[in-house]
PDB file of C-alpha atoms in Angstrom:
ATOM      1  CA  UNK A 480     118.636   6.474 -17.962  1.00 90.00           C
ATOM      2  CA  UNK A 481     117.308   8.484 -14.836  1.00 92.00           C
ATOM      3  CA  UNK A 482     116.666  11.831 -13.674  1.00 94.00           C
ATOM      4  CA  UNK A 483     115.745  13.885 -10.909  1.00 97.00           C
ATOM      5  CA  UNK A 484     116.103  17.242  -9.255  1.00 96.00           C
ATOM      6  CA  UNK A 485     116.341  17.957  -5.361  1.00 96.00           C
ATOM      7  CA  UNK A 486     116.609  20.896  -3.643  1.00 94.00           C
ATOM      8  CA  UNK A 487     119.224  21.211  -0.158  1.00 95.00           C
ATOM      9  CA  UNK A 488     118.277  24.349   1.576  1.00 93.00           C
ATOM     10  CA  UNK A 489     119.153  26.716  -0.864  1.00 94.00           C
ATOM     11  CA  UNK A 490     120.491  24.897  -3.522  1.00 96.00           C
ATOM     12  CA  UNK A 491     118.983  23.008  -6.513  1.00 97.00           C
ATOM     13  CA  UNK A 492     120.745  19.874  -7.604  1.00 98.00           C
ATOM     14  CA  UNK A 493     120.465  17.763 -10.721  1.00 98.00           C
ATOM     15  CA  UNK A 494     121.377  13.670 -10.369  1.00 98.00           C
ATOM     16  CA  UNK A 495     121.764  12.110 -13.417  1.00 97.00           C
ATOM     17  CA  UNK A 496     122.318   8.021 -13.829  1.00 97.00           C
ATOM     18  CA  UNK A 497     124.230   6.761 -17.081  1.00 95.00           C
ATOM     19  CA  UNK A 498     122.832   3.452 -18.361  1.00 91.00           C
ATOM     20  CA  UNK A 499     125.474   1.399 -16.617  1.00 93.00           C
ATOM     21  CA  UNK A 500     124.624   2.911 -13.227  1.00 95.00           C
ATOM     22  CA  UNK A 501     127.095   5.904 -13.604  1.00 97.00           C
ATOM     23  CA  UNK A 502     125.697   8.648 -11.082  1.00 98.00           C
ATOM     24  CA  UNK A 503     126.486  12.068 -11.212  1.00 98.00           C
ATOM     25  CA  UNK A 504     125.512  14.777  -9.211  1.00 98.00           C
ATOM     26  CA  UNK A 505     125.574  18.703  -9.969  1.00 98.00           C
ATOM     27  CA  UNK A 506     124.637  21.831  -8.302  1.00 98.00           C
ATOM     28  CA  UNK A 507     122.685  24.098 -10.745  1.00 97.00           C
ATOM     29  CA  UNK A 508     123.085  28.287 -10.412  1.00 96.00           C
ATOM     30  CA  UNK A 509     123.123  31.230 -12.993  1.00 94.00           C
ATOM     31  CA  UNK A 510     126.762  32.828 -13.769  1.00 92.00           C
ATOM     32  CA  UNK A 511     126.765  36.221 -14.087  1.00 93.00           C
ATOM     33  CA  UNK A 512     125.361  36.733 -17.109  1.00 95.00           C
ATOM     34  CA  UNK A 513     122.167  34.983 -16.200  1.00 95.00           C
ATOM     35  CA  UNK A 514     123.311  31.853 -18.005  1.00 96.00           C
ATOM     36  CA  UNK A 515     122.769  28.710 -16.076  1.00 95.00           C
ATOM     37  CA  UNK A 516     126.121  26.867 -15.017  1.00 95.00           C
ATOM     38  CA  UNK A 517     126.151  23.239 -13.550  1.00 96.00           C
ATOM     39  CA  UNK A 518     128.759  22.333 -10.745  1.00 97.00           C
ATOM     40  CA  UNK A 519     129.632  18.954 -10.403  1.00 98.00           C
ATOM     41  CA  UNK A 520     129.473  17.725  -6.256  1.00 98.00           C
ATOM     42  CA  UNK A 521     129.387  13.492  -6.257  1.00 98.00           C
ATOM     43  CA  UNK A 522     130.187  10.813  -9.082  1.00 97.00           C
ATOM     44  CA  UNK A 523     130.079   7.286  -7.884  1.00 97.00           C
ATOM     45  CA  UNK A 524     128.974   3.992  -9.478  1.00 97.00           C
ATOM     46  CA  UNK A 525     125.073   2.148  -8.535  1.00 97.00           C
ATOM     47  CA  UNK A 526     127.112  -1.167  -9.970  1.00 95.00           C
ATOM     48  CA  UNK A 527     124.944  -2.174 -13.067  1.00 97.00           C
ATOM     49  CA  UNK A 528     122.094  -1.076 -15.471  1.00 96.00           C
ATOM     50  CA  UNK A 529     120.263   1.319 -13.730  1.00 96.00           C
ATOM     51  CA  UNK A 530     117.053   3.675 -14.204  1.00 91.00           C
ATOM     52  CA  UNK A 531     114.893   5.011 -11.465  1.00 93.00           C
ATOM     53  CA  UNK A 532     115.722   8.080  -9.686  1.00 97.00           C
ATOM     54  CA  UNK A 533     114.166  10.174  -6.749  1.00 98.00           C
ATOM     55  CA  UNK A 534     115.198  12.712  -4.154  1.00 97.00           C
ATOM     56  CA  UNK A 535     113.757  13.605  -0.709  1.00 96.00           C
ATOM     57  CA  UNK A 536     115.286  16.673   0.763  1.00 94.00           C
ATOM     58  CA  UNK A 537     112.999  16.060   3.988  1.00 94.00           C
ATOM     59  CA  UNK A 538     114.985  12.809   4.942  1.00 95.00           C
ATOM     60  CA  UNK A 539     118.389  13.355   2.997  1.00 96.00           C
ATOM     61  CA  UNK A 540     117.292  10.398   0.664  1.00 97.00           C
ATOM     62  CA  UNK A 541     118.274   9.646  -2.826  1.00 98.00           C
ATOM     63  CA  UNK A 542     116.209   6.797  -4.287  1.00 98.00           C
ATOM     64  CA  UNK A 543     117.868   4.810  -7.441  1.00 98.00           C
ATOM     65  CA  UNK A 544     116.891   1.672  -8.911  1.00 97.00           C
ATOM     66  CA  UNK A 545     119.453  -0.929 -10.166  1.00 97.00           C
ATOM     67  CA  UNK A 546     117.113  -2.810 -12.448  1.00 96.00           C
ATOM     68  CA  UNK A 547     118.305  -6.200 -11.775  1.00 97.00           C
ATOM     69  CA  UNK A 548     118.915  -5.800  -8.148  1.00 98.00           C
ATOM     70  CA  UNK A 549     116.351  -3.389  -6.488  1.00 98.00           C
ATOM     71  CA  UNK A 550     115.827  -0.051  -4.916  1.00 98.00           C
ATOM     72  CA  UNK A 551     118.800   1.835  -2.869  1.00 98.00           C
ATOM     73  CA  UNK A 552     118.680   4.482  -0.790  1.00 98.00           C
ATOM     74  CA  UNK A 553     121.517   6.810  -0.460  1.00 98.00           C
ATOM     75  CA  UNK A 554     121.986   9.886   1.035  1.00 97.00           C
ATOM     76  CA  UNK A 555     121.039  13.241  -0.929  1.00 97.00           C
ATOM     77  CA  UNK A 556     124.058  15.051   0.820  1.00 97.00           C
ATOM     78  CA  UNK A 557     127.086  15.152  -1.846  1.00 97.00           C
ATOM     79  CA  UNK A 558     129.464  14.561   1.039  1.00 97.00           C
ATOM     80  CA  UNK A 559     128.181  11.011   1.858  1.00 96.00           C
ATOM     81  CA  UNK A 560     130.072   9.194  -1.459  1.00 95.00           C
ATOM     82  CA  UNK A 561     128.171   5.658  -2.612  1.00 96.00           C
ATOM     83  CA  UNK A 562     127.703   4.761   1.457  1.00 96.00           C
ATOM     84  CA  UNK A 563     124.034   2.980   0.288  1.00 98.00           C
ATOM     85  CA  UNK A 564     121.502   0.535   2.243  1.00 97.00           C
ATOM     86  CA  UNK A 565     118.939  -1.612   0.181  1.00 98.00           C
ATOM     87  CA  UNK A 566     115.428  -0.752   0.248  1.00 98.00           C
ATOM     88  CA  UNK A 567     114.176  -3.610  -1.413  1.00 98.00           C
ATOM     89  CA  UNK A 568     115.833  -6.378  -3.706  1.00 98.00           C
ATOM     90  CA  UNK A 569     114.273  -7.908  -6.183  1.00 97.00           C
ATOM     91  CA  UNK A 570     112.056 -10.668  -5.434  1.00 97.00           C
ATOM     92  CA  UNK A 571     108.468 -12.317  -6.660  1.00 95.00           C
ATOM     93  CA  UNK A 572     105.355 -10.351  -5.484  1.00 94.00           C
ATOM     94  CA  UNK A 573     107.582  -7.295  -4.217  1.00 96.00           C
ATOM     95  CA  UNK A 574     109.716  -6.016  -7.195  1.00 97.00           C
ATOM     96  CA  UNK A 575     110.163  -7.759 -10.455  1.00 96.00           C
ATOM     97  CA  UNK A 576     112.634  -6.913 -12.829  1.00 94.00           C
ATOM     98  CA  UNK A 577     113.418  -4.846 -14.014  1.00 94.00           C
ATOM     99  CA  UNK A 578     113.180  -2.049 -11.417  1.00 95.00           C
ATOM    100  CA  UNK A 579     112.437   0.863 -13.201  1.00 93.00           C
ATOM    101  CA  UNK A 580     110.686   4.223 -12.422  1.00 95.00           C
ATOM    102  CA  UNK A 581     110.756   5.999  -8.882  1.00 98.00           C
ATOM    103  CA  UNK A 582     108.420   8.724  -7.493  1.00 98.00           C
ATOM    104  CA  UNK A 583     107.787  10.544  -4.568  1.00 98.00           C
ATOM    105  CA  UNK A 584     104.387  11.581  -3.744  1.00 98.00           C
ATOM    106  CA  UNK A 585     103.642  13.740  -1.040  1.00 97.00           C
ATOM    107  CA  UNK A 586     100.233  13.789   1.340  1.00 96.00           C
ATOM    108  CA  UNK A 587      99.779  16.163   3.681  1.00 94.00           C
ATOM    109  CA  UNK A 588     103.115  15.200   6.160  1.00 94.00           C
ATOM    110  CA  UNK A 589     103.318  11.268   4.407  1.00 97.00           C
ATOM    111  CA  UNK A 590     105.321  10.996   1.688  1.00 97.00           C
ATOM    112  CA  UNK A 591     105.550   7.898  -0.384  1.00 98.00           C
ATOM    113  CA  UNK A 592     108.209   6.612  -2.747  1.00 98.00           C
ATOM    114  CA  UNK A 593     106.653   4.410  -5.711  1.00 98.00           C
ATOM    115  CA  UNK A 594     108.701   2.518  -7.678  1.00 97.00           C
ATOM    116  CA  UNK A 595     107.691   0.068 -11.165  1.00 96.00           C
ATOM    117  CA  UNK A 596     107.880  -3.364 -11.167  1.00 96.00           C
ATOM    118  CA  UNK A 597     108.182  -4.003 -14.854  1.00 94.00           C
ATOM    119  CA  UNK A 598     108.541  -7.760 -14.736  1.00 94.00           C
ATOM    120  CA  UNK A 599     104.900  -7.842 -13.637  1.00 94.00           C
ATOM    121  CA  UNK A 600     103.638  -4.190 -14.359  1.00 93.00           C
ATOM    122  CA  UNK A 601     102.657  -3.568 -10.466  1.00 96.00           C
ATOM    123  CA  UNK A 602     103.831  -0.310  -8.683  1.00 97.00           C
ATOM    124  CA  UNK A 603     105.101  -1.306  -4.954  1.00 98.00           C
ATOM    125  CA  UNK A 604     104.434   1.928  -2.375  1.00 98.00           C
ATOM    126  CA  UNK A 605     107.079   2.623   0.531  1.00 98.00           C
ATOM    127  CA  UNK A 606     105.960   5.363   3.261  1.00 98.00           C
ATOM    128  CA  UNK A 607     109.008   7.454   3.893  1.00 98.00           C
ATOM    129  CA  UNK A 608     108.553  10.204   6.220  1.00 96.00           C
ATOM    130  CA  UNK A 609     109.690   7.822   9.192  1.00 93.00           C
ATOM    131  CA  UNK A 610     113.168   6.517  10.616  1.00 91.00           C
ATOM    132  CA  UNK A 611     113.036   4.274   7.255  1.00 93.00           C
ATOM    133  CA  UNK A 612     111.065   3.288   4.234  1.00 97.00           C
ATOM    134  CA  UNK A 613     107.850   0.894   5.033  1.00 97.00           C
ATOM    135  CA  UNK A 614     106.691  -0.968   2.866  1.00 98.00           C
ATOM    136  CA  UNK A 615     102.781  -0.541   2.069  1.00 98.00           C
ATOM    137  CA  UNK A 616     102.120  -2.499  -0.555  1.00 98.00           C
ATOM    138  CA  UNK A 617     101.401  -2.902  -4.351  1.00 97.00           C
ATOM    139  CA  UNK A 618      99.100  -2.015  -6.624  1.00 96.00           C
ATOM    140  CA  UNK A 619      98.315  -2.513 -10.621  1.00 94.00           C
ATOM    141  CA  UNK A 620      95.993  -0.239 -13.024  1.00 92.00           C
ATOM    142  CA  UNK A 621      93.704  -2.894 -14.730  1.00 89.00           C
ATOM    143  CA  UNK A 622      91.647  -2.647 -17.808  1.00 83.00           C
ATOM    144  CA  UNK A 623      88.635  -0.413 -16.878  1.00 79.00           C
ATOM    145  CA  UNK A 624      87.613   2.497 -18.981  1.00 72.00           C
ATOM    146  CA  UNK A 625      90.543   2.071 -20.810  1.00 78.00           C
ATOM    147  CA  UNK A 626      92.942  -0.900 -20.910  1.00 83.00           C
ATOM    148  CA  UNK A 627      95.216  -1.630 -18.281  1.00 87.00           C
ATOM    149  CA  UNK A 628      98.857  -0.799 -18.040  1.00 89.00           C
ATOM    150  CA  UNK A 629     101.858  -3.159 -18.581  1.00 88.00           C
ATOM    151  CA  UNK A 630     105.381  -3.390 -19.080  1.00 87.00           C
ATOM    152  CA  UNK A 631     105.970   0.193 -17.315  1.00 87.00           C
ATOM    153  CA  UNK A 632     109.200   1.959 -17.490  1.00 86.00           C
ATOM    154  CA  UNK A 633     108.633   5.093 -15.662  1.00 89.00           C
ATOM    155  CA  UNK A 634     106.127   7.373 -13.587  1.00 95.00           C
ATOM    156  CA  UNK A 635     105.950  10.734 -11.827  1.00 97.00           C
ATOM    157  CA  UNK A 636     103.515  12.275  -8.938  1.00 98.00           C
ATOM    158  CA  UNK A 637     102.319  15.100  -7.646  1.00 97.00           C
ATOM    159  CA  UNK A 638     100.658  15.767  -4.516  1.00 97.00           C
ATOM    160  CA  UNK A 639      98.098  18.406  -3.838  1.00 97.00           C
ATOM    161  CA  UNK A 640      94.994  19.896  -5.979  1.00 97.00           C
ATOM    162  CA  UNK A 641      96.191  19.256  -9.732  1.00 97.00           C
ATOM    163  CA  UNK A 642      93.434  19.809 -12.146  1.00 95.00           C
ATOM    164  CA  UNK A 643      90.599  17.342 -11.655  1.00 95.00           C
ATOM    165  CA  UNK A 644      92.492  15.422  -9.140  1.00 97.00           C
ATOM    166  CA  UNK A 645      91.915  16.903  -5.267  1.00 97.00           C
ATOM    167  CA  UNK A 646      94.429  15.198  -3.409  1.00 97.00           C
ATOM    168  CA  UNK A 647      97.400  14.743  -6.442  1.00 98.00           C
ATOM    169  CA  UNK A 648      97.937  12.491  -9.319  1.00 98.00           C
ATOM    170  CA  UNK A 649     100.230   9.127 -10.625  1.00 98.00           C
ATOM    171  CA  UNK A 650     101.288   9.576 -13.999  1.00 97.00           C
ATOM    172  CA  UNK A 651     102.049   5.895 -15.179  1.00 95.00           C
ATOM    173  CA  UNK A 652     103.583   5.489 -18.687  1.00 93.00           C
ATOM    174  CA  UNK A 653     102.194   2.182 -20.204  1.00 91.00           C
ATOM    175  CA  UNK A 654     104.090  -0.111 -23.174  1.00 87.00           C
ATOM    176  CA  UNK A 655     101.144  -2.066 -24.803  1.00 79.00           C
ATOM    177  CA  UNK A 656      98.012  -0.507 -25.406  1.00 79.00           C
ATOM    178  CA  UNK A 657      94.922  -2.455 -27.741  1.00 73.00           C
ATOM    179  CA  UNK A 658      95.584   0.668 -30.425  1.00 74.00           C
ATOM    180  CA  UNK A 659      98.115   2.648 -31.414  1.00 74.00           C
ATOM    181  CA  UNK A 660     101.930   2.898 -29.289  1.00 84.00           C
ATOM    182  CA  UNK A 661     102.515   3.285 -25.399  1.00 87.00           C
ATOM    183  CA  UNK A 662     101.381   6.346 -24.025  1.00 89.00           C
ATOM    184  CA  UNK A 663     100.662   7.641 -20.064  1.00 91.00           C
ATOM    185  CA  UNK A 664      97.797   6.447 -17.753  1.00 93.00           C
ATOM    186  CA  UNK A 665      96.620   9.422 -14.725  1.00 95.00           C
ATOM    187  CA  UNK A 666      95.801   7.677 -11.510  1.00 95.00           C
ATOM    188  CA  UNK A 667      93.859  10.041  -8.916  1.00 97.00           C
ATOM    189  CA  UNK A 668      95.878   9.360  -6.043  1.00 98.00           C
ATOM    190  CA  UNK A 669      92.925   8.552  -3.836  1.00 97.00           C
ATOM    191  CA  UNK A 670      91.785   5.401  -5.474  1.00 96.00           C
ATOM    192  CA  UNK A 671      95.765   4.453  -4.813  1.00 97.00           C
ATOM    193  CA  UNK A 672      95.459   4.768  -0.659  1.00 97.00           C
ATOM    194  CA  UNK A 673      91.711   3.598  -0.877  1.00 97.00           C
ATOM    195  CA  UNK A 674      93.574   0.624  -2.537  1.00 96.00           C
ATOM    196  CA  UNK A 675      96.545  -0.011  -0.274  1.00 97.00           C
ATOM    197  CA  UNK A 676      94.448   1.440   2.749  1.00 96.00           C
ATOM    198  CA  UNK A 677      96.840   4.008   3.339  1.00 94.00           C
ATOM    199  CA  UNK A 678      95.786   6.663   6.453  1.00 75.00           C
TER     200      UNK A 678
END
């Protein structure tokens, strides 16, 4: 149901969450014939259905969202077990569930962890370069030039120059669309932090 990759120094890992909120954790190398091999380094439980997944390498986070019961933050470092503190539960105006997607966008030295609030198709924004996450706020894609986006399950960002977008780019997927099925909304990242006033 989730999926993300992290790096920790030299390492790349995998973390993979099971539908029930199984977590597993692997360490990806080549064997010697080139091959790729996957070594398995943490399994633990989140507790129930879970989705969202994102990794920080900068802090030693690992972001998961238990869709019925919020965001978590665990530690990225395979050593740590399920030791876990709650970002944000789920409650009106803040997260609705489900809790689905995560992201991590990164701006200049900020870096911000969005999450989807399917339950009321807004995206809540956490700065999390600091001692802890801080909440900035929420924001929703309305209908403009094309409609606007609801019943989210999932998103990814990127930070940086990417194509026509300067300073990076949200990729929102959205369910219900006037014609045809679901497909993915771009959101130039500026318009977000002109939005939420983010510095």
């Amino acid at each position: 149901y989730g999926f993300c990759f992290a790096r920790r120094g030299t390492e790349i890992h995998a973390i993979l969450v099971g539908h029930e909120g199984e977590v597993r954790q692997f360490v990806l190398t080549a064997d010697a014939a080139g091959q790729p091999a996957a070594r398995e380094v943490r399994r633990f439980d989140i507790g129930t259905i879970s989705e969202g997944c994102a990794a920080d390498e900068a802090t030693d986070a690992l972001y998961l969202g238990e869709e019925n019961v919020g965001v978590w933050r665990y530690r990225l470092d395979p050593t740590a077990g399920a030791e876990r503190t709650l970002v944000q539960g789920i409650a009106r105006d803040l997260l609705v569930a489900d809790a689905e997607g995560l992201t991590i966008i990164a701006d200049g030295a900020a870096r911000y962890l969005i999450g989807s609030s399917q339950g009321d198709s807004a995206f809540p924004v956490w700065r999390i370069d600091g001692a802890g996450p801080e909440y900035k706020g929420r924001f929703v894609v309305e209908d403009g030039v094309v409609d606007g986006v609801t019943g989210t399950d999932g998103l990814a960002a990127m930070g940086g120059a990417v194509g026509g977008f300067p300073e990076g780019v949200v990729v929102v997927q959205d369910d219900v669309n006037d014609v045809g099925t679901q497909n993915f909304k771009y959101i130039d990242w500026r318009v977000i932090k002109a939005a939420l006033g983010l510095d």
